[in-house]
Coordinates of C-alpha atoms in Angstrom, one line a residue:
Chain A
M407 CA 171.0 156.1 127.9
R408 CA 168.6 153.0 126.8
G409 CA 165.6 153.5 126.8
H410 CA 161.8 151.4 125.4
G411 CA 162.4 148.8 122.9
T412 CA 166.0 149.2 122.9
Y413 CA 169.6 147.0 123.6
V414 CA 173.2 146.9 123.9
D415 CA 174.8 144.4 120.7
E416 CA 178.5 144.6 121.2
E417 CA 178.9 148.1 123.0
K418 CA 176.5 149.6 120.5
L419 CA 172.7 150.2 121.2
T420 CA 170.7 148.5 118.8
A421 CA 166.2 149.2 118.4
S422 CA 165.2 145.7 118.8
V423 CA 161.9 146.7 117.9
A424 CA 160.5 148.8 113.8
G425 CA 159.7 152.0 114.8
E426 CA 160.8 155.7 115.2
V427 CA 163.0 157.0 116.8
Q428 CA 161.9 159.5 120.1
R429 CA 164.9 161.6 121.8
V430 CA 164.9 163.0 125.5
D431 CA 168.5 164.4 126.1
K432 CA 169.6 161.6 126.7
L433 CA 167.8 158.8 126.2
I434 CA 167.1 156.9 123.6
C435 CA 163.5 154.4 122.4
V436 CA 162.7 153.0 120.2
S437 CA 158.7 153.3 120.0
P438 CA 157.2 150.4 117.4
L439 CA 154.7 150.6 114.7
K440 CA 152.6 148.0 115.5
T441 CA 151.6 147.8 118.5
R442 CA 149.0 147.1 120.9
F443 CA 147.3 150.4 122.3
N444 CA 148.8 151.4 125.5
G445 CA 147.1 153.7 127.4
E446 CA 147.8 157.1 129.0
V447 CA 145.1 159.5 131.5
G448 CA 143.3 161.7 128.6
D449 CA 143.3 159.5 125.4
V450 CA 140.1 159.5 123.8
V451 CA 139.0 155.8 122.7
V452 CA 136.0 154.2 120.6
G453 CA 135.8 150.3 122.1
R454 CA 133.5 148.1 121.5
I455 CA 131.5 146.4 124.4
T456 CA 132.5 143.0 125.1
E457 CA 130.7 141.9 127.9
V458 CA 127.7 142.9 130.6
Q459 CA 129.5 142.0 134.2
Q460 CA 128.1 143.0 137.2
K461 CA 128.2 147.4 137.6
R462 CA 131.1 147.7 134.6
W463 CA 131.4 146.4 131.5
K464 CA 134.4 145.1 129.1
V465 CA 135.4 147.3 126.3
E466 CA 137.4 145.9 123.9
T467 CA 140.3 148.6 122.9
N468 CA 142.8 147.2 121.2
S469 CA 144.8 147.7 124.4
R470 CA 147.0 143.9 126.1
L471 CA 143.7 143.7 128.2
D472 CA 140.2 144.8 127.8
S473 CA 139.1 147.8 129.5
V474 CA 137.0 148.6 132.0
L475 CA 134.3 150.9 131.9
L476 CA 132.5 150.7 135.3
L477 CA 128.6 151.8 135.9
S478 CA 129.8 154.6 138.6
A479 CA 131.6 156.4 135.2
V480 CA 128.6 156.4 132.7
N481 CA 126.1 159.0 132.3
L482 CA 122.5 157.8 133.2
P483 CA 119.4 158.7 132.2
G484 CA 118.0 161.2 134.3
G485 CA 120.9 163.9 135.9
E486 CA 124.4 163.3 136.4
L487 CA 123.4 162.7 140.7
R488 CA 121.8 160.6 140.5
R489 CA 122.2 157.5 142.4
R490 CA 123.2 154.6 141.4
S491 CA 120.6 151.1 142.6
A492 CA 120.3 148.0 142.8
E493 CA 117.7 147.8 139.3
D494 CA 120.6 150.2 137.3
E495 CA 122.7 147.5 137.8
L496 CA 119.5 144.8 136.5
T497 CA 119.1 146.9 133.6
M498 CA 122.8 147.3 132.5
R499 CA 122.5 145.7 130.0
E500 CA 119.2 147.5 128.5
Y501 CA 121.7 151.2 128.3
L502 CA 125.4 148.9 127.0
Q503 CA 125.1 145.6 125.1
E504 CA 127.6 143.2 123.9
G505 CA 128.6 144.6 120.7
D506 CA 127.3 148.2 120.5
L507 CA 130.1 151.0 120.2
I508 CA 131.2 153.3 122.1
S509 CA 133.5 157.1 123.0
A510 CA 135.4 157.0 126.1
E511 CA 138.2 158.8 128.0
V512 CA 140.8 157.0 129.6
Q513 CA 140.5 158.1 133.2
S514 CA 143.4 156.0 134.7
V515 CA 145.3 153.1 134.9
F516 CA 145.4 150.3 137.0
S517 CA 148.2 148.6 138.4
D518 CA 148.4 145.6 135.4
G519 CA 147.9 148.1 132.1
A520 CA 144.2 147.4 132.1
L521 CA 142.0 151.2 131.5
S522 CA 139.9 152.1 133.5
L523 CA 137.3 154.4 131.2
H524 CA 134.4 156.9 131.5
T525 CA 131.9 158.8 129.7
R526 CA 131.4 161.1 132.3
S527 CA 130.6 163.9 129.3
L528 CA 127.7 164.7 126.9
K529 CA 130.1 164.3 123.6
Y530 CA 130.8 160.5 125.0
G531 CA 129.0 157.7 125.0
K532 CA 127.6 154.9 122.5
L533 CA 127.3 155.5 119.0
G534 CA 124.5 155.5 116.6
Q535 CA 124.8 154.6 111.9
G536 CA 128.7 154.9 110.7
V537 CA 131.9 153.0 110.0
L538 CA 134.1 151.5 112.0
V539 CA 137.3 152.0 110.9
Q540 CA 140.6 149.9 112.2
L541 CA 144.0 151.1 112.4
S542 CA 147.4 150.9 114.1
P543 CA 148.1 153.2 116.9
S544 CA 150.9 154.4 116.5
L545 CA 148.9 156.4 112.9
I546 CA 146.4 158.4 115.3
K547 CA 148.4 161.6 116.0
R548 CA 148.5 163.5 118.8
Q549 CA 146.0 166.3 119.2
K550 CA 144.6 168.8 121.9
T551 CA 140.3 167.2 120.3
H552 CA 139.6 164.2 118.2
F553 CA 136.3 164.8 117.8
H554 CA 135.7 166.9 113.8
N555 CA 132.8 168.2 111.5
L556 CA 134.8 167.8 108.4
P557 CA 134.2 170.6 106.1
C558 CA 133.2 167.4 103.2
G559 CA 130.0 166.3 105.1
A560 CA 130.8 163.6 107.6
S561 CA 132.2 163.7 111.9
I562 CA 135.0 162.0 112.2
I563 CA 136.6 160.4 115.5
L564 CA 140.3 159.8 116.0
G565 CA 140.6 157.4 118.6
N566 CA 144.2 156.8 120.6
N567 CA 143.5 153.0 120.7
G568 CA 143.8 152.6 116.5
F569 CA 139.7 153.2 116.7
V570 CA 138.4 156.3 113.9
W571 CA 134.8 156.2 114.2
L572 CA 133.1 158.3 110.7
Y573 CA 129.1 158.7 111.4
P574 CA 127.3 161.6 109.1
T575 CA 127.3 165.1 110.9
P576 CA 124.4 164.8 113.5
A577 CA 121.8 168.1 112.1
Q578 CA 121.1 170.0 115.2
Q579 CA 124.4 170.7 117.1
E580 CA 122.8 172.1 120.1
E581 CA 122.2 169.7 122.1
E582 CA 124.0 167.0 122.3
A583 CA 122.4 163.9 123.5
G584 CA 125.3 161.5 125.1
G585 CA 124.4 158.5 122.9
F586 CA 120.9 157.5 125.1
Y587 CA 118.9 157.2 122.3
T588 CA 119.9 155.6 118.5
S589 CA 118.6 157.1 116.0
L590 CA 118.3 154.9 112.8
E591 CA 117.2 156.9 110.1
P592 CA 118.2 156.1 107.0
I593 CA 121.0 157.3 106.0
S594 CA 120.9 159.7 103.3
L595 CA 123.1 158.7 99.8
A596 CA 125.1 161.7 99.4
D597 CA 125.8 161.5 103.8
R598 CA 127.1 157.6 102.7
E599 CA 129.0 158.6 99.5
V600 CA 131.3 160.8 101.8
I601 CA 132.2 158.5 104.8
S602 CA 132.7 155.2 102.5
R603 CA 134.6 157.8 100.1
L604 CA 136.9 159.3 104.0
R605 CA 137.3 154.9 104.7
N606 CA 138.1 154.2 102.0
C607 CA 141.0 157.1 102.2
L608 CA 141.7 156.3 105.7
L609 CA 143.2 153.1 104.6
A610 CA 145.1 154.5 101.7
L611 CA 146.8 156.4 104.2
T612 CA 147.3 153.6 106.6
A613 CA 148.5 152.1 103.8
H614 CA 151.4 154.4 103.5
K615 CA 152.2 155.0 106.6
V616 CA 151.0 158.6 106.8
L617 CA 150.0 160.0 110.0
L618 CA 146.3 160.6 111.0
Y619 CA 145.3 164.1 111.6
D620 CA 142.0 166.2 110.6
T621 CA 143.6 167.7 108.1
S622 CA 145.1 165.0 106.7
V623 CA 142.7 163.3 106.2
L624 CA 141.7 166.2 105.0
Y625 CA 143.7 166.7 102.1
C626 CA 143.6 163.0 101.5
Y627 CA 139.7 163.0 100.5
E628 CA 139.6 166.1 98.3
S629 CA 142.8 164.7 95.8
S630 CA 140.8 161.5 95.6
L631 CA 137.5 163.5 94.8
Q632 CA 139.0 162.7 90.7
H633 CA 138.3 158.9 91.6
Q634 CA 135.8 156.8 91.5
V635 CA 135.1 155.5 95.2
K636 CA 135.4 152.6 95.4
D637 CA 138.3 153.2 92.8
I638 CA 140.4 154.5 95.6
L639 CA 141.2 150.4 97.0
K640 CA 143.4 149.6 94.2
P641 CA 146.8 150.0 94.3
E642 CA 148.0 152.3 91.5
I643 CA 145.4 154.7 92.2
M644 CA 145.7 154.0 96.3
E645 CA 149.2 155.1 95.7
E646 CA 149.0 158.5 93.1
I647 CA 146.1 159.8 96.3
V648 CA 149.0 159.2 99.1
L649 CA 151.7 161.4 97.1
L650 CA 148.6 164.1 96.5
T651 CA 148.3 164.6 99.5
Q652 CA 151.7 164.3 100.8
Q653 CA 153.1 167.1 99.0
K654 CA 150.0 169.3 99.9
L655 CA 150.9 168.6 103.7
L656 CA 154.2 169.5 103.0
E657 CA 153.1 172.3 101.0
H658 CA 150.5 173.6 104.3
E659 CA 153.1 173.4 106.6
S660 CA 156.7 175.3 104.5
Chain B
M1153 CA 133.6 131.0 109.2
A1154 CA 135.6 133.7 111.7
T1155 CA 133.1 136.5 112.7
V1156 CA 133.3 139.7 113.5
Q1157 CA 130.5 141.5 116.6
V1158 CA 128.5 144.5 114.7
S1159 CA 126.3 146.8 117.0
E1160 CA 122.7 147.2 115.6
A1161 CA 123.5 150.7 114.8
E1162 CA 126.0 149.2 112.5
K1163 CA 123.7 147.0 111.3
V1164 CA 120.8 149.2 109.6
Y1165 CA 123.7 150.9 108.5
I1166 CA 125.0 148.4 106.8
L1167 CA 121.4 147.4 105.6
H1168 CA 120.2 150.9 104.5
G1169 CA 123.9 150.7 102.0
I1170 CA 122.8 147.5 100.6
R1171 CA 119.9 148.9 99.8
D1172 CA 121.0 151.8 98.1
D1173 CA 123.2 149.8 95.9
L1174 CA 126.3 151.7 97.9
R1175 CA 128.6 149.2 100.4
V1176 CA 130.6 150.7 102.7
D1177 CA 133.7 150.4 101.2
G1178 CA 132.2 152.3 98.1
R1179 CA 131.6 149.1 96.0
G1180 CA 127.9 148.1 94.2
C1181 CA 126.0 145.6 95.6
E1182 CA 127.9 142.8 92.5
D1183 CA 130.9 144.1 92.3
Y1184 CA 133.8 142.1 93.6
R1185 CA 137.1 143.3 95.6
H1186 CA 140.2 143.6 95.0
M1187 CA 141.7 140.7 93.5
E1188 CA 145.6 139.4 93.5
I1189 CA 146.1 135.2 91.4
E1190 CA 149.9 134.4 91.4
T1191 CA 150.5 130.8 89.9
D1192 CA 153.5 128.3 90.4
V1193 CA 154.0 129.7 93.4
V1194 CA 155.1 126.2 95.7
S1195 CA 158.4 124.4 93.8
N1196 CA 157.5 121.0 94.7
T1197 CA 153.7 120.6 93.7
D1198 CA 152.6 120.2 89.6
G1199 CA 150.8 122.9 89.7
S1200 CA 149.9 125.9 92.0
A1201 CA 148.1 129.4 92.9
K1202 CA 147.4 131.7 95.2
V1203 CA 144.7 134.3 95.1
T1204 CA 144.4 137.6 96.8
L1205 CA 140.8 138.3 97.5
G1206 CA 140.3 141.7 100.1
H1207 CA 142.3 140.3 103.1
T1208 CA 141.2 136.8 102.4
A1209 CA 144.6 134.6 101.0
V1210 CA 144.3 131.0 99.9
L1211 CA 147.0 128.8 98.8
V1212 CA 145.8 126.5 96.7
G1213 CA 148.7 122.9 95.4
I1214 CA 148.1 120.0 93.3
K1215 CA 149.3 117.4 93.1
A1216 CA 149.5 114.4 90.9
E1217 CA 150.4 111.3 91.5
I1218 CA 149.3 107.2 89.9
G1219 CA 146.8 105.7 91.7
K1220 CA 144.2 103.4 90.6
P1221 CA 140.7 104.4 89.4
R1222 CA 137.3 104.5 90.4
P1223 CA 136.0 100.8 90.6
M1224 CA 132.6 102.8 88.5
F1225 CA 134.8 104.7 86.8
P1226 CA 137.7 102.6 85.2
G1227 CA 138.1 104.7 82.7
E1228 CA 138.6 108.2 84.5
G1229 CA 140.9 109.4 86.8
Y1230 CA 139.6 112.2 89.0
L1231 CA 140.3 114.3 91.3
E1232 CA 140.8 114.9 95.5
F1233 CA 140.1 117.5 98.0
F1234 CA 141.7 118.3 101.5
V1235 CA 140.8 122.4 102.7
D1236 CA 143.4 123.0 106.1
C1237 CA 142.0 126.1 107.7
S1238 CA 145.3 126.7 109.4
A1239 CA 145.2 128.7 112.1
N1240 CA 146.8 131.3 110.8
A1241 CA 143.3 132.4 110.0
T1242 CA 141.2 132.8 113.0
P1243 CA 142.2 132.4 117.0
E1244 CA 139.1 130.1 116.1
F1245 CA 140.9 127.3 113.9
E1246 CA 143.3 127.0 116.3
G1247 CA 143.8 123.2 116.7
R1248 CA 140.8 121.4 115.8
G1249 CA 138.6 124.4 115.0
G1250 CA 139.0 124.8 111.7
E1251 CA 137.7 120.8 111.0
E1252 CA 134.4 121.9 110.3
L1253 CA 134.5 124.6 108.3
G1254 CA 137.0 122.4 106.5
T1255 CA 135.1 119.1 105.6
E1256 CA 132.4 121.2 104.3
L1257 CA 134.8 122.9 102.6
S1258 CA 135.3 119.7 100.8
N1259 CA 132.7 118.3 100.5
T1260 CA 131.1 121.6 99.1
L1261 CA 134.2 121.4 95.7
Y1262 CA 133.2 117.4 96.3
K1263 CA 129.9 117.8 94.9
V1264 CA 130.7 121.0 92.7
F1265 CA 133.1 118.5 90.1
N1266 CA 131.2 116.0 90.1
N1267 CA 130.3 116.0 86.7
K1268 CA 131.6 115.1 83.4
N1269 CA 132.5 118.4 81.7
S1270 CA 134.0 120.2 84.3
V1271 CA 137.4 118.4 84.5
N1272 CA 137.7 116.9 81.4
L1273 CA 139.4 112.7 83.6
K1274 CA 139.0 110.5 80.8
S1275 CA 142.5 112.5 79.8
L1276 CA 143.5 111.3 82.9
C1277 CA 142.6 107.3 82.3
I1278 CA 146.6 106.0 81.3
L1279 CA 145.2 102.2 81.6
K1280 CA 141.6 101.0 82.0
G1281 CA 140.8 99.7 84.4
E1282 CA 144.4 99.4 86.5
H1283 CA 146.1 103.8 86.4
C1284 CA 145.0 106.5 86.3
W1285 CA 146.2 109.6 87.5
V1286 CA 144.6 111.2 91.0
L1287 CA 145.1 114.7 90.9
Y1288 CA 145.2 115.9 94.9
V1289 CA 143.7 119.1 95.3
D1290 CA 145.3 120.3 98.5
V1291 CA 143.8 123.7 100.2
L1292 CA 145.7 126.0 102.6
L1293 CA 143.9 128.9 104.0
L1294 CA 146.3 131.8 105.7
Q1295 CA 144.0 134.6 106.3
C1296 CA 139.9 134.5 107.1
D1297 CA 138.0 138.1 105.9
G1298 CA 135.2 136.6 104.7
N1299 CA 134.2 135.1 100.3
L1300 CA 135.9 131.4 101.3
Y1301 CA 134.4 129.9 98.5
D1302 CA 135.2 132.2 95.2
A1303 CA 139.0 132.7 96.7
I1304 CA 139.2 129.5 97.1
S1305 CA 137.5 127.8 93.4
I1306 CA 139.2 130.8 91.6
A1307 CA 142.3 129.3 93.3
I1308 CA 141.9 125.5 92.6
K1309 CA 140.7 127.0 88.6
A1310 CA 144.1 128.9 88.3
A1311 CA 146.2 126.0 89.8
L1312 CA 144.9 123.1 87.9
F1313 CA 145.5 125.8 84.9
N1314 CA 148.6 125.6 86.3
T1315 CA 149.1 121.8 86.5
K1316 CA 152.0 120.1 84.1
I1317 CA 151.1 116.6 84.4
P1318 CA 154.3 114.5 83.3
K1319 CA 153.3 111.6 80.1
V1320 CA 153.3 108.4 80.2
H1321 CA 154.6 105.7 78.0
I1322 CA 153.4 102.7 79.0
S1323 CA 155.0 99.5 77.2
S1324 CA 154.7 96.2 77.8
D1325 CA 157.8 93.3 78.8
E1326 CA 158.3 90.0 77.3
E1327 CA 155.5 87.9 79.3
G1328 CA 153.1 90.8 79.4
S1329 CA 153.7 93.0 82.1
K1330 CA 152.7 96.1 81.4
E1331 CA 155.5 98.9 82.8
I1332 CA 154.8 102.7 82.9
E1333 CA 158.0 105.3 82.4
L1334 CA 158.1 108.6 82.6
S1335 CA 159.4 110.6 80.4
D1336 CA 162.5 112.5 82.2
D1337 CA 162.2 115.6 79.8
P1338 CA 160.1 118.4 82.9
Y1339 CA 158.8 120.3 79.4
D1340 CA 157.0 116.8 78.1
C1341 CA 154.0 117.3 80.0
M1342 CA 150.6 117.8 79.1
R1343 CA 147.9 120.5 80.7
L1344 CA 144.5 120.6 81.6
N1345 CA 141.6 122.2 80.0
V1346 CA 140.1 124.7 82.0
E1347 CA 137.3 125.9 79.8
N1348 CA 134.7 124.2 81.9
V1349 CA 136.6 124.5 85.8
P1350 CA 133.7 126.4 87.1
C1351 CA 133.7 129.4 89.7
I1352 CA 131.1 129.4 92.8
V1353 CA 129.5 132.4 93.1
T1354 CA 128.0 133.4 97.2
L1355 CA 125.3 135.7 97.0
C1356 CA 124.7 136.7 100.5
K1357 CA 121.0 137.5 101.3
V1358 CA 121.3 140.7 104.0
G1359 CA 117.2 142.2 103.7
H1360 CA 116.0 142.8 100.4
R1361 CA 118.6 143.0 98.5
H1362 CA 121.6 140.4 98.2
V1363 CA 125.1 141.1 97.1
V1364 CA 128.2 139.6 96.7
D1365 CA 131.7 139.3 98.0
A1366 CA 130.1 139.4 101.6
T1367 CA 132.1 141.7 103.9
L1368 CA 132.3 139.7 107.3
Q1369 CA 130.1 142.4 108.7
E1370 CA 128.0 141.8 105.4
K1371 CA 127.8 138.5 106.8
A1372 CA 127.4 139.8 110.2
C1373 CA 124.1 141.6 108.5
S1374 CA 122.5 138.3 106.7
V1375 CA 120.7 135.6 107.7
A1376 CA 121.1 132.7 104.6
S1377 CA 123.4 133.0 101.7
L1378 CA 123.2 130.5 98.6
V1379 CA 126.6 129.3 97.4
M1380 CA 126.4 128.6 94.1
A1381 CA 129.2 126.9 91.2
V1382 CA 129.3 129.0 87.4
T1383 CA 131.2 127.7 84.5
Q1384 CA 132.1 129.8 81.4
K1385 CA 129.0 128.8 79.3
G1386 CA 126.8 130.1 82.2
T1387 CA 125.6 126.3 83.5
V1388 CA 125.4 126.1 87.3
T1389 CA 126.6 122.4 88.4
C1390 CA 126.2 123.2 92.3
L1391 CA 124.0 125.1 93.9
R1392 CA 123.6 125.1 98.2
K1393 CA 121.9 126.6 100.9
V1394 CA 124.2 128.3 104.2
G1395 CA 122.3 129.9 106.8
G1396 CA 120.3 129.5 109.6
G1397 CA 117.4 132.2 107.8
S1398 CA 115.3 131.2 105.6
L1399 CA 114.8 132.3 101.8
D1400 CA 111.4 132.9 99.8
P1401 CA 111.8 130.9 95.7
E1402 CA 110.9 133.9 94.0
S1403 CA 114.3 135.4 95.7
V1404 CA 116.6 131.8 94.9
F1405 CA 115.1 132.4 91.2
E1406 CA 116.6 136.5 91.3
M1407 CA 120.1 134.8 93.4
T1408 CA 120.9 132.3 90.7
E1409 CA 120.3 134.6 88.2
T1410 CA 122.1 137.0 89.9
G1411 CA 125.0 134.5 90.4
K1412 CA 124.6 133.2 86.8
R1413 CA 125.9 137.0 85.4
V1414 CA 128.3 137.7 87.9
G1415 CA 129.9 134.2 88.0
K1416 CA 129.9 134.5 83.3
A1417 CA 131.8 137.7 83.7
L1418 CA 134.1 136.6 85.9
H1419 CA 135.3 133.8 83.6
A1420 CA 137.2 135.6 80.9
P1421 CA 139.0 138.2 82.9
L1422 CA 141.0 135.6 85.2
M1423 CA 141.4 133.2 81.7
S1424 CA 143.4 135.9 80.1
L1425 CA 145.1 137.2 82.8
L1426 CA 146.5 133.2 83.9
Q1427 CA 147.2 133.0 79.5
Q1428 CA 149.1 135.9 79.7
E1429 CA 151.2 135.4 83.1
E1430 CA 152.1 131.8 80.8
K1431 CA 153.6 133.8 77.5
L1432 CA 155.7 135.8 80.4
G1433 CA 157.8 132.2 81.0
K1434 CA 160.7 132.2 82.8
S1435 CA 161.4 136.1 82.9
R1436 CA 158.4 136.7 85.0
Q1437 CA 158.9 138.2 89.0
K1438 CA 157.3 135.8 91.7
V1439 CA 156.5 137.9 94.3
G1440 CA 155.5 134.6 96.2
F1441 CA 154.4 135.9 99.9
L1442 CA 156.5 138.4 100.5
G1443 CA 155.0 140.8 98.5

């Protein structure tokens, strides 16, 4: 039986896109490597606000249509059960402006394919200082949690839409603000180096089409420690580091 | 130029990073991204080069035609520049969107090469007052990821190095009219001396410091930049300020000193790479556009 990404050519089932073959009993589908993000309910995404409209924000999440973040789907300061007033509508821009980055979860999918997001948990919300890396969504592995505090000293959010956010681990972990205020304090040089190294490692892994999850990123980071941060992007060194990472991953799995 | 949106917190992060001399990708303030240069990629031009700087890709093709010299300079040939910002680079360049940027880039190139020493224009003269070589330099922007001036100038230098102008013989008839004959041998050609061709260095002012080879995110955090053309000896042939912000005279001086230093350091490895590529000759494996 033929699924998405296939067609019948002279009685032979042929793939119409370049990608991974997925087989469920007799259903054969091909999911492409280079594609826009097709969101499911429950996916964690990192997006950028493109527009502020009446009672909603439009968020760019690398999908075919801009995603929607409704005013009723965010946590406003003052508690969860607050009624959204007309004043809230007028001060939307004070909370989220064009260009701001947010982490959110997909609540539902509209009939035209646009995603409806929500930040109704304290772990989602506006993102502060850090680095955004834009990759292909097919390289992000689906896991239980997408928020990781890496032992090397930085934290990472692996959005299902291919947007990966790297930021310094916040000092206090007890109370998560939910992005109500963003600290603009300068970040220490050591943390910056870790984040830059992680960013270059992510780009190296993407160039060699390695699946991204917390373990692969960590192994790549460890393999890259012998080189300088700016050298990681050179093609020869990139190849070397990714080979070491793949070896470590194979050992880990066996 | 293509623009990206950056949030306030990201801008602060980039600003503080540059202040501490550690940019987002780990480079220092004076480091270039990974650069790849290949010459002789377009077969029906007299000289061509393709330069990839990070994700910026630029293709330069040079064609030599015989034309009439300019009235002010009868004993010299000249160069004509045309920059085409193709819609391939960003959707903003669709239709006539890229024209403004293209004219700005070509005007800067005219200024940069508008002196006696960059290219030996006298060597392009065939017959004083009547015939000379006109070099049409066509620049095509394939991908735009910041720092267009630098990539274009390096590509032009590489393409000029690669240019092979056929040798001409002037013979006069019985009636006295002159005839121009191009030699049939494709290898009988003259090469240009590119020792004094300048390279452009763009310095973007971010916060209190300036960076070389800014990415689009860093460009979004800067309000003013300085574009300067530097030769191998360190001479500055053109200096231009771009952007809506203001620059302090002291910082202009600092930026020019940095630009001269970085520009001088760029020429030696570039020339050695071009000469190495030339030595490989026919045995060189051409990567072209599929690599």
